[in-house]
Coordinates of C-alpha atoms in Angstrom, one line a residue:
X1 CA 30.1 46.1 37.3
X2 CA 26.8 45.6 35.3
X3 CA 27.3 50.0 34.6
X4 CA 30.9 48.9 32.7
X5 CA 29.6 46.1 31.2
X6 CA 26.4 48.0 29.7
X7 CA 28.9 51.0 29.2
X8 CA 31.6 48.8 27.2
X9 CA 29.0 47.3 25.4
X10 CA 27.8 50.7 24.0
X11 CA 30.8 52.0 23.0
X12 CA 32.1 48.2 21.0
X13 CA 28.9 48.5 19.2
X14 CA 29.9 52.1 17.6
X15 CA 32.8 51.3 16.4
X16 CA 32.6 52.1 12.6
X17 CA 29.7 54.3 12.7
X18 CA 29.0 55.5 10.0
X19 CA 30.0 52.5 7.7
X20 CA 29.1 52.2 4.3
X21 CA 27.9 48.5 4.0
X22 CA 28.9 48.1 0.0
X23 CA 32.0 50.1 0.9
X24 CA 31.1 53.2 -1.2
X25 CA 33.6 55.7 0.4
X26 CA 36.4 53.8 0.5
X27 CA 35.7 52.2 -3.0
X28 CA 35.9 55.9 -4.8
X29 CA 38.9 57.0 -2.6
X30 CA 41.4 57.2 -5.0
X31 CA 38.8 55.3 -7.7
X32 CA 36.0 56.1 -9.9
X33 CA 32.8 57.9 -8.4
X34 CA 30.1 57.4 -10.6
X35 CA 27.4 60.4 -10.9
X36 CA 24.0 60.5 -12.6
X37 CA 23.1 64.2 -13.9
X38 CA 19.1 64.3 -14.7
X39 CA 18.4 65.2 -18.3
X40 CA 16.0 68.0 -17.8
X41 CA 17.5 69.8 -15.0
X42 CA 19.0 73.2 -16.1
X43 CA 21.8 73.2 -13.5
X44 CA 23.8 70.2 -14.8
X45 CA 26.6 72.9 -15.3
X46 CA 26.8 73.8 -11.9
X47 CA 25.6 70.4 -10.7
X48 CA 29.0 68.6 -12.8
X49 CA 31.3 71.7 -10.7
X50 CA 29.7 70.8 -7.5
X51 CA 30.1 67.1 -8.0
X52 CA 34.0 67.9 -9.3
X53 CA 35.0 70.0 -6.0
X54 CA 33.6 66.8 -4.1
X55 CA 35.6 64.2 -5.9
X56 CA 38.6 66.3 -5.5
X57 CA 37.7 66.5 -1.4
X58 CA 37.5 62.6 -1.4
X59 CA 40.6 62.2 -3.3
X60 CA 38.8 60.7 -6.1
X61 CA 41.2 59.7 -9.7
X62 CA 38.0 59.9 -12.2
X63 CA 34.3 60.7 -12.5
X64 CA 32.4 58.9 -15.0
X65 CA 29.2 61.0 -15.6
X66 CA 25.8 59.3 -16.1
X67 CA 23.0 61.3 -17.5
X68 CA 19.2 60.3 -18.2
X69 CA 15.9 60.5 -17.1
X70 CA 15.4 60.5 -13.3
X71 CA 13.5 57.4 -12.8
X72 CA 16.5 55.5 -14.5
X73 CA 19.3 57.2 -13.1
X74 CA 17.3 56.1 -9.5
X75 CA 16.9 52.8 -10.6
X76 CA 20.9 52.6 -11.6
X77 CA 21.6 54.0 -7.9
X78 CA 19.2 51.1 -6.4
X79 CA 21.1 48.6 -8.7
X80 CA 24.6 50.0 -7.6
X81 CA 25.4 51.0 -11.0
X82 CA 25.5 54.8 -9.4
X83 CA 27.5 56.3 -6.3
X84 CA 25.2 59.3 -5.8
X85 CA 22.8 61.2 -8.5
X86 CA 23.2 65.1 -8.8
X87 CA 21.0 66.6 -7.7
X88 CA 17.4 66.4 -7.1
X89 CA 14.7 69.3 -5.5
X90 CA 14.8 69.3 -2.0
X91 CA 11.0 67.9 -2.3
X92 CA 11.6 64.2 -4.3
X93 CA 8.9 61.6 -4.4
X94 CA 11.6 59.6 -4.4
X95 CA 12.4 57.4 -0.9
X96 CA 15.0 54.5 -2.8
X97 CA 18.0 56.1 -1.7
X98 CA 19.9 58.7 0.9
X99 CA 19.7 62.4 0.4
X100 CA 22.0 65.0 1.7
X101 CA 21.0 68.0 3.8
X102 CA 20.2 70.7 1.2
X103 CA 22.1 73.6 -0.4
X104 CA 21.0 76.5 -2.5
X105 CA 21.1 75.7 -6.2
X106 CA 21.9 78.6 -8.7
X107 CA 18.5 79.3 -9.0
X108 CA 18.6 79.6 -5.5
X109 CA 16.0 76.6 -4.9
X110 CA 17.0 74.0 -2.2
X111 CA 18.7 71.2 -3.8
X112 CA 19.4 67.5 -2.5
X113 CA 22.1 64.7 -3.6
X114 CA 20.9 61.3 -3.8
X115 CA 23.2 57.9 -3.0
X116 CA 22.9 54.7 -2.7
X117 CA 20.5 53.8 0.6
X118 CA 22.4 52.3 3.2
X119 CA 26.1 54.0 2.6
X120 CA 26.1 56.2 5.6
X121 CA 29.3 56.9 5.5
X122 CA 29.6 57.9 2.0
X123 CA 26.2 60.7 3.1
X124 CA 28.4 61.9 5.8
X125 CA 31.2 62.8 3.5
X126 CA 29.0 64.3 1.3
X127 CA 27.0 66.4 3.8
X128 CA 29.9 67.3 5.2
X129 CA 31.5 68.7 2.0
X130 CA 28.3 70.3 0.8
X131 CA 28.4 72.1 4.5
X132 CA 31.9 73.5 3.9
X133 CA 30.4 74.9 0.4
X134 CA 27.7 76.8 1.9
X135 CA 29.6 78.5 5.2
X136 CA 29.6 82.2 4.8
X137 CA 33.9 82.9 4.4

């Protein structure tokens, strides 16, 4: 009895897991996702195509590009004025959000995506995306 209990227990408390507790994923479904590109990177090219194929996996209507100076386009993420910021080096100083497992850039350094902290969810779709970019054919 007390095995079921626990056991029931366990299972009601992952329902939703991962959940996105500002509703990030289901927000841009069909909406706007809002990207940061950092001024000084040299890959926003491939950065904007990367971000583009992932709106067009979530089913995204619009992108509304964002692009500055790192520590404002982090700040804008923290404020929820951002859905994610494209991309940053594997190695960030920067701790204020959630970053997605890495991918080679064109430069073939490691690259990261940065969104908001706390919208799980929204990290899995994108890890899972990026994932399905970098499998050999």
């Amino acid at each position: 009895m007390l095995f079921s209990l626990l056991v029931f227990a366990l299972t009601a408390c992952g329902r939703g897991l991962p959940n996105d507790p500002r509703g990030t994923l289901e927000r841009v479904h069909g909406g706007e996702l809002r990207v940061g590109l950092i001024l000084d990177e040299a890959e926003v090219r491939a950065d904007r195509e990367r971000v583009e194929g992932f709106a067009q996996y979530l089913g995204v209507a619009q992108i509304r590009y964002d692009t500055g100076e790192v520590h404002h386009l982090v700040n804008k993420l923290e404020r929820g004025e951002l859905d994610m910021i494209a991309s940053f080096p594997r190695k960030t100083p920067f701790k204020e959000a959630g970053f997605t497992r890495p991918f080679s850039g064109p430069d073939g350094d490691e690259r990261v995506w940065g969104v908001r902290a706390g919208e799980n969810a929204f990290l899995l779709a994108a890890d899972r995306y990026l994932y399905q970019q970098e499998k050999p054919s």
